[in-house]
CSV table of C-alpha atoms in Angstrom, one decimal:
chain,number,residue,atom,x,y,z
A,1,UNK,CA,0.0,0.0,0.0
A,2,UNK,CA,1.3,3.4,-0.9
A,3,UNK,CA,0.0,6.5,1.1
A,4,UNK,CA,0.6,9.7,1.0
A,5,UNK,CA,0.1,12.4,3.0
A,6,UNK,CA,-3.3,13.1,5.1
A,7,UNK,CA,-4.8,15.9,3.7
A,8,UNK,CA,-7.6,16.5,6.4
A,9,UNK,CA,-11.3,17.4,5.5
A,10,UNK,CA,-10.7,15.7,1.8
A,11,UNK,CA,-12.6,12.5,0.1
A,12,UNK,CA,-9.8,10.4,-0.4
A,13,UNK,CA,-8.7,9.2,-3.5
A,14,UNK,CA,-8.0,5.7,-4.4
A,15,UNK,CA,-5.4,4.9,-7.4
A,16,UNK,CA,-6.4,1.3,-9.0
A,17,UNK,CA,-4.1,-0.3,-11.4
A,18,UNK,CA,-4.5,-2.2,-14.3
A,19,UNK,CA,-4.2,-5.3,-16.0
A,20,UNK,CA,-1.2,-8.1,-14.3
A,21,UNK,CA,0.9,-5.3,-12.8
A,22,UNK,CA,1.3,-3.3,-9.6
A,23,UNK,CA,0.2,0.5,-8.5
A,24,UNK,CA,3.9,1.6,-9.2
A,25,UNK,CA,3.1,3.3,-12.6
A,26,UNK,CA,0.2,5.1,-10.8
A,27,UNK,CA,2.6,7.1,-8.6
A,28,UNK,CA,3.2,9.8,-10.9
A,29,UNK,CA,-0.5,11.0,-11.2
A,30,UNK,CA,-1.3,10.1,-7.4
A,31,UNK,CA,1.7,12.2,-6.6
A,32,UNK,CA,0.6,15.0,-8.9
A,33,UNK,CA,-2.8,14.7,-6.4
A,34,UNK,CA,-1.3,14.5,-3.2
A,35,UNK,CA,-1.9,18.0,-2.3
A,36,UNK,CA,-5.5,18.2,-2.5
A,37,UNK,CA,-6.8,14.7,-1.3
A,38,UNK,CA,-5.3,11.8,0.8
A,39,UNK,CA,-3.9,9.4,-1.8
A,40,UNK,CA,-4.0,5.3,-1.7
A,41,UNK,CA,-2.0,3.1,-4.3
A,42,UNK,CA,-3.0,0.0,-3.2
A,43,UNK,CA,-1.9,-3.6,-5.1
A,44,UNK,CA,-4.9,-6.0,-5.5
A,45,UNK,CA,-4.4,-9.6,-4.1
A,46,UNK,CA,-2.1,-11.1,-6.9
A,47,UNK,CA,-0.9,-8.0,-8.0
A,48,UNK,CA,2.9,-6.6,-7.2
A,49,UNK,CA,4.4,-8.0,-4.3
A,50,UNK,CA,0.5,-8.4,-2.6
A,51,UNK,CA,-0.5,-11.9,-1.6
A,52,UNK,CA,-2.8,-13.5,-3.8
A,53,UNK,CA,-4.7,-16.3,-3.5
A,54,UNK,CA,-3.9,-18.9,-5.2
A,55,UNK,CA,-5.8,-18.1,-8.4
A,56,UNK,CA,-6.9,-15.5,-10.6
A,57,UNK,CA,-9.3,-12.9,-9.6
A,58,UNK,CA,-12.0,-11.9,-11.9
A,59,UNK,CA,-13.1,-8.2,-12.1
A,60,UNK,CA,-16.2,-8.8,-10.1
A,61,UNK,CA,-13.5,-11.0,-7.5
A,62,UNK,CA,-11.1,-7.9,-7.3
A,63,UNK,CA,-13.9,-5.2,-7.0
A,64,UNK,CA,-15.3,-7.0,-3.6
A,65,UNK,CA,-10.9,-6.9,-2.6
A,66,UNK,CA,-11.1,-3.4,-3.3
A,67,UNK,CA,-14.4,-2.4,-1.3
A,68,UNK,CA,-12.4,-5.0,1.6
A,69,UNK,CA,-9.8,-2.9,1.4
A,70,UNK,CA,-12.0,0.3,1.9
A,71,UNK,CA,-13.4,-1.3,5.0
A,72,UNK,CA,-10.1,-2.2,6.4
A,73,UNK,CA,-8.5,1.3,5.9
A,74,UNK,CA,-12.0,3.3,7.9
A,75,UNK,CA,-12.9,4.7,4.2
A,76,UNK,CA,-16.7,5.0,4.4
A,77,UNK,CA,-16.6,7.0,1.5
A,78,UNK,CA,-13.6,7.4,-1.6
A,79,UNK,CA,-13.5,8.8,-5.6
A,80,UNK,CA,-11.7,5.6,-7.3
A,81,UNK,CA,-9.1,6.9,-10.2
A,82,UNK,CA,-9.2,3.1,-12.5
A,83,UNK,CA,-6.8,2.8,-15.3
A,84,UNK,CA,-7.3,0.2,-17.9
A,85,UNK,CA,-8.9,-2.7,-16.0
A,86,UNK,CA,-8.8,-0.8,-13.0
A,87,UNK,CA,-11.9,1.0,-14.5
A,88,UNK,CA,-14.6,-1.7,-14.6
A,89,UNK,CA,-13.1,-2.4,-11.1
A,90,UNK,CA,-14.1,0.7,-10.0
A,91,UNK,CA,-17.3,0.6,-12.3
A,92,UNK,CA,-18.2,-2.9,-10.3
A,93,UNK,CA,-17.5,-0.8,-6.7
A,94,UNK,CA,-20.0,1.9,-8.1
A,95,UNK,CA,-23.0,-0.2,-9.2
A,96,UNK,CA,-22.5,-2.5,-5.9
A,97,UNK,CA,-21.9,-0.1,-3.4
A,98,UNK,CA,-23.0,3.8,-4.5
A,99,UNK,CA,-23.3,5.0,-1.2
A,100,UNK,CA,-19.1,4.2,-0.5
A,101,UNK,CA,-18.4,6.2,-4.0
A,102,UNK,CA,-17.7,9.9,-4.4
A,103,UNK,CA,-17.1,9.6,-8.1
A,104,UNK,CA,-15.2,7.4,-10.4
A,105,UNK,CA,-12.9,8.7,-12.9
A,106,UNK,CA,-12.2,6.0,-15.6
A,107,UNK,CA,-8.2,6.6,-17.5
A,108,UNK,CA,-8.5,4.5,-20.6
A,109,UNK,CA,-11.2,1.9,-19.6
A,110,UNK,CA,-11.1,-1.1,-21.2
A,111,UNK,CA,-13.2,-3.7,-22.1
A,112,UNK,CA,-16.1,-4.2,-24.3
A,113,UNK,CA,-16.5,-4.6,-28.0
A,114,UNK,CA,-13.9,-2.7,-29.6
A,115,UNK,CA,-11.5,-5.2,-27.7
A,116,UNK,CA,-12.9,-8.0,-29.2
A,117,UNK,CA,-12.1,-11.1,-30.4
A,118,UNK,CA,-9.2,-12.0,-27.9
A,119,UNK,CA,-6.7,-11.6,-31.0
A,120,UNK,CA,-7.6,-8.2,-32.0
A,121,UNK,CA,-7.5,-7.0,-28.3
A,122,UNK,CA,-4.1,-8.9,-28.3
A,123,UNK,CA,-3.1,-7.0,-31.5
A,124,UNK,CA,-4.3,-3.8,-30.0
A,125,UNK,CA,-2.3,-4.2,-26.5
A,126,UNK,CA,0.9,-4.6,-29.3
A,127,UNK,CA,0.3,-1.6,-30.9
A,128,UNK,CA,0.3,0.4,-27.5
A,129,UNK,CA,2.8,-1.3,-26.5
A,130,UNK,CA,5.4,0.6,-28.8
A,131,UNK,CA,3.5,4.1,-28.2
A,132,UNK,CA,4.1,4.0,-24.6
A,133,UNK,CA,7.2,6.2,-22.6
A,134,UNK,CA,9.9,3.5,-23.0
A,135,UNK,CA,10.0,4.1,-19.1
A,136,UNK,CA,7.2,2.2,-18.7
A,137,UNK,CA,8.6,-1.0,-19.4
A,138,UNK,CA,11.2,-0.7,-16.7
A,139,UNK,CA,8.0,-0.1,-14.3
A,140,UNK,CA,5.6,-2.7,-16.1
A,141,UNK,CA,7.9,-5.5,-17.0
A,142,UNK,CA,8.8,-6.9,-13.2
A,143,UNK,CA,5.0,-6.8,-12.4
A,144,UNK,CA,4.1,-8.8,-15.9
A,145,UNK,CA,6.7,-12.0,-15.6
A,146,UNK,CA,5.9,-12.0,-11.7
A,147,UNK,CA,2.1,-12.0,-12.6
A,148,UNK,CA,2.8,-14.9,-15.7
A,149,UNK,CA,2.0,-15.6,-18.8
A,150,UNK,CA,-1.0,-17.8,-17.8
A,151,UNK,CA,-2.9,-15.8,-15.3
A,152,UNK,CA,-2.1,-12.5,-17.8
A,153,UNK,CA,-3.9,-14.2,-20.7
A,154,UNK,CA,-6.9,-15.5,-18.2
A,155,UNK,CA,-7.9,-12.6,-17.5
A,156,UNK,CA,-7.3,-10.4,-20.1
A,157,UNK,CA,-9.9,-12.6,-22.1
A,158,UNK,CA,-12.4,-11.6,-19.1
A,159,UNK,CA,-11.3,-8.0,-19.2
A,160,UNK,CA,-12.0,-7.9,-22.7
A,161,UNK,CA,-15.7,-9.3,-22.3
A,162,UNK,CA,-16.1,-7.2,-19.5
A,163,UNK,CA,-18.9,-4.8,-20.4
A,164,UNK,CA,-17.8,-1.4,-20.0
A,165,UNK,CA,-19.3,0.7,-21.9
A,166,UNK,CA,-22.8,-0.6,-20.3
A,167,UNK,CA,-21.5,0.2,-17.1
A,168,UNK,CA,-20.3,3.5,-17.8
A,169,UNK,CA,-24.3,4.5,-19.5
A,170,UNK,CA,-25.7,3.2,-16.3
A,171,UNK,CA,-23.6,4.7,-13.7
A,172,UNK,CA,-25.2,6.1,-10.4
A,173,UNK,CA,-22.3,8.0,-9.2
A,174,UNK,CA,-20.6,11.2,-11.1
A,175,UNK,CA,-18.0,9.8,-13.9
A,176,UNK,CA,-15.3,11.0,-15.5
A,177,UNK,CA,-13.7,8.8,-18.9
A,178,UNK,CA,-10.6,10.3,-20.0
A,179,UNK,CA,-9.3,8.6,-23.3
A,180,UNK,CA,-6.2,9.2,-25.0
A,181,UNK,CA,-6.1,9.7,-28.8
A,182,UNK,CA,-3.3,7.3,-29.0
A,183,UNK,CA,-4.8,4.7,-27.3
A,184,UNK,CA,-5.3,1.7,-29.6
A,185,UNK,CA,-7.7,0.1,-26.9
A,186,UNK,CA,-10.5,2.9,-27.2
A,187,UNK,CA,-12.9,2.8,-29.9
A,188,UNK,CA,-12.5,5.7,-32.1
A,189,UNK,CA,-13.7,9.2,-31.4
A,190,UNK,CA,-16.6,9.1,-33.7
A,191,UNK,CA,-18.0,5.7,-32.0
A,192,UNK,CA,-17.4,7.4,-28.2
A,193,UNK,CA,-18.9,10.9,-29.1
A,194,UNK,CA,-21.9,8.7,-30.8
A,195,UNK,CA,-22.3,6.6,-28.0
A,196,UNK,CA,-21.6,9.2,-25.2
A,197,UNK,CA,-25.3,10.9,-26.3
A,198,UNK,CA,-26.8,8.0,-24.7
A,199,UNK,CA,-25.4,8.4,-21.2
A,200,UNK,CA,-26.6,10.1,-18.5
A,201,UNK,CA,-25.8,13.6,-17.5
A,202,UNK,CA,-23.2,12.7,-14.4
A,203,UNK,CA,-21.0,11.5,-16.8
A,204,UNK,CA,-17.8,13.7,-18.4
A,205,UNK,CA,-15.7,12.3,-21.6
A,206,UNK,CA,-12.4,14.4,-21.8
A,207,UNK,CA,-9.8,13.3,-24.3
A,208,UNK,CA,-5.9,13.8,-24.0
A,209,UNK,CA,-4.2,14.4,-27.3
A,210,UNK,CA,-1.0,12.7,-27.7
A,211,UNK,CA,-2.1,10.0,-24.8
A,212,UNK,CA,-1.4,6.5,-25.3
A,213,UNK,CA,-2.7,3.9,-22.6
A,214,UNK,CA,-1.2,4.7,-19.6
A,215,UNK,CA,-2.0,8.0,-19.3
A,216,UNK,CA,-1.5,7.6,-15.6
A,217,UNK,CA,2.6,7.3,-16.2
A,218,UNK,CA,3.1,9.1,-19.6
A,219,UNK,CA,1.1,12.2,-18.5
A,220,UNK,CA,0.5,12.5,-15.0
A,221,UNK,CA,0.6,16.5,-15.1
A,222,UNK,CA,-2.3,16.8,-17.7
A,223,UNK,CA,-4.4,14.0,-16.6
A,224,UNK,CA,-3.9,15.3,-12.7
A,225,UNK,CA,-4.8,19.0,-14.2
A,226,UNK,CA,-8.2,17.0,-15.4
A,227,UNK,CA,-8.8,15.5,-12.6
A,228,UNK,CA,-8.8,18.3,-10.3
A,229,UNK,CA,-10.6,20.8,-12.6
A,230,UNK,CA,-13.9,17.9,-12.5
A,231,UNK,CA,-13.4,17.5,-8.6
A,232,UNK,CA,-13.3,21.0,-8.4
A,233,UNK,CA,-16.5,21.2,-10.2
A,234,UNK,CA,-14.9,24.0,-13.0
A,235,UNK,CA,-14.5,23.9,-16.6
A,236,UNK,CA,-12.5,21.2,-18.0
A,237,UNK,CA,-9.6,23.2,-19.4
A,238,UNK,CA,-5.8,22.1,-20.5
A,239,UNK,CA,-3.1,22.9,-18.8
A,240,UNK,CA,-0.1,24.6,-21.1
A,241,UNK,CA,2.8,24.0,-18.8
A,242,UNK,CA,2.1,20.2,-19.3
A,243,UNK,CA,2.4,17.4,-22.1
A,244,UNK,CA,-1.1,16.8,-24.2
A,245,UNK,CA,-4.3,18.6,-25.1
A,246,UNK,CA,-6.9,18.2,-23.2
A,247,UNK,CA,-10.4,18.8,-25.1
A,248,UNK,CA,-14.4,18.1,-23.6
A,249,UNK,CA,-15.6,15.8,-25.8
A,250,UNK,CA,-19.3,17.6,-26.3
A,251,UNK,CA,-22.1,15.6,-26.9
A,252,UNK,CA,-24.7,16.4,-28.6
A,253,UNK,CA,-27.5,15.0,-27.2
A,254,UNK,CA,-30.6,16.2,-29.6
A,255,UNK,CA,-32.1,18.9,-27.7
C-alpha cells in the first residue's frame, strides 16, 4: 500500500491499477494529487508484491478486494481513479456499493466490443505497446513476468468481455472517462462521441491528445490538471505548462 500524506477534511482518493501489474506506474499521477486529497495506491491480491490467492481474480473478484480494502482502511466513502482494467473495477464498486463512492474517474477503460475477439485486443495491446514512454517497461515489465503468462492471458480474455461501456451508461455516481487519442484500446472518437449521447448527464468524456494507454505514467501533469478541474466542479480546461491537449468531448444529445 502506498500512502501519501493526510490531507484532512478531503474525500480520499484511491489509485487502481490495471491489467497483471502493480500500483507503481500510478505514482506519478497520485503524486501529482497528493496535495488536494489523501492518496491510496493499493496492489490488489495477486498484483505486485500483494498476496494472492492462489488463483486469478476476476473483475467482479477484485472489485469485492477493493471495497475489503476500503473497510479495512475506515474509508466509508472514496473517488476511485481506474486505469485500464482498473476501470470496470471501480465501475463494479460503483453499481455494488453507491453509497461508499464519491465519483469514479475512468483513465483508458477497457473492455467491451472494440476489444474484441481475444486476437484483436491482443493485437491492439501490441500496438500500444510501442507508443508507450519507453519508461514504462522498466516499471511494467517486473509486475508482468511476476504476474505470468497464464494468469495474464486468463484474465485479459475476461477484461476484454467485460462490459464497459454498459456500465459507464448506467452509472449512479458522477464519472469521469478520459481517453487518450493514441490509445489503440478505445474505440475511435466518432464511436465514443456517438455513444456518449446516450449516457446520462453525471457523466464527463475528456480526451488527451498525444495520450497512449497509460495516461497515468506518460502524462500524469495533464491528466492530474483534469482530474482536479472535474473535482473542483470548473471547466474542464488544458493545462499549457504540461504534455497533451486536453479537449471536452461535447455531446450532442438532440435537444
Amino acid at each position: 500500500m502506498r500512502l501519501g500524506p493526510e490531507v484532512p477534511g478531503t474525500t480520499p482518493l484511491v489509485h487502481v491499477h490495471g491489467f497483471a501489474v502493480s500500483g507503481s506506474y500510478l505514482m506519478p499521477t497520485a503524486e501529482a494529487l497528493a496535495h488536494r486529497a489523501t492518496s491510496l495506491v493499493p496492489d490488489l491480491p495477486g498484483y505486485g508484491r500483494s498476496k494472492g490467492w492462489g488463483h486469478v481474480l476476476g473483475i467482479s473478484s477484485l472489485a469485492w478486494t477493493l471495497l475489503e480494502l476500503l473497510d479495512e482502511l475506515g474509508l466509508p466513502r472514496a473517488t476511485l481513479v481506474g486505469n485500464s482494467m482498473g476501470a470496470p473495477v471501480c465501475l463494479e464498486v460503483a453499481h455494488s456499493a453507491p453509497e461508499r463512492v464519491a465519483g469514479i474517474v475512468l483513465a483508458s477503460p477497457a473492455g467491451g466490443m472494440h476489444n474484441q475477439p481475444l486476437l484483436r485486443a491482443l493485437g491492439q495491446l501490441a500496438r500500444d505497446a510501442v507508443r508507450e514512454s519507453p519508461a514504462m517497461v522498466r516499471v511494467a515489465l517486473p509486475d508482468y513476468l511476476r504476474f505470468g503468462p497464464l494468469n495474464a492471458l486468463q484474465l485479459f480474455s475476461e477484461l476484454m468481455r467485460f462490459p464497459s461501456l454498459e456500465r459507464i451508461l448506467r452509472t449512479p455516481v458522477p464519472t469521469l472517462a478520459v481517453l487518450g487519442s493514441r490509445d489503440p484500446l478505445m474505440p475511435p472518437l466518432w464511436r465514443v462521441r456517438e455513444v456518449g449521447r446516450l449516457a446520462p448527464p453525471q457523466v464527463t468524456i475528456a480526451v488527451i491528445d498525444g495520450a497512449a494507454h497509460a495516461m497515468n505514467f506518460s502524462h500524469p501533469g495533464e491528466l492530474a490538471h483534469v482530474i482536479g478541474c472535474w473535482l473542483d466542479g470548473r471547466d474542464i480546461t488544458d493545462d499549457p505548462d504540461q504534455p497533451g491537449i486536453t479537449q471536452i468531448l461535447r455531446l450532442d444529445t438532440g435537444d
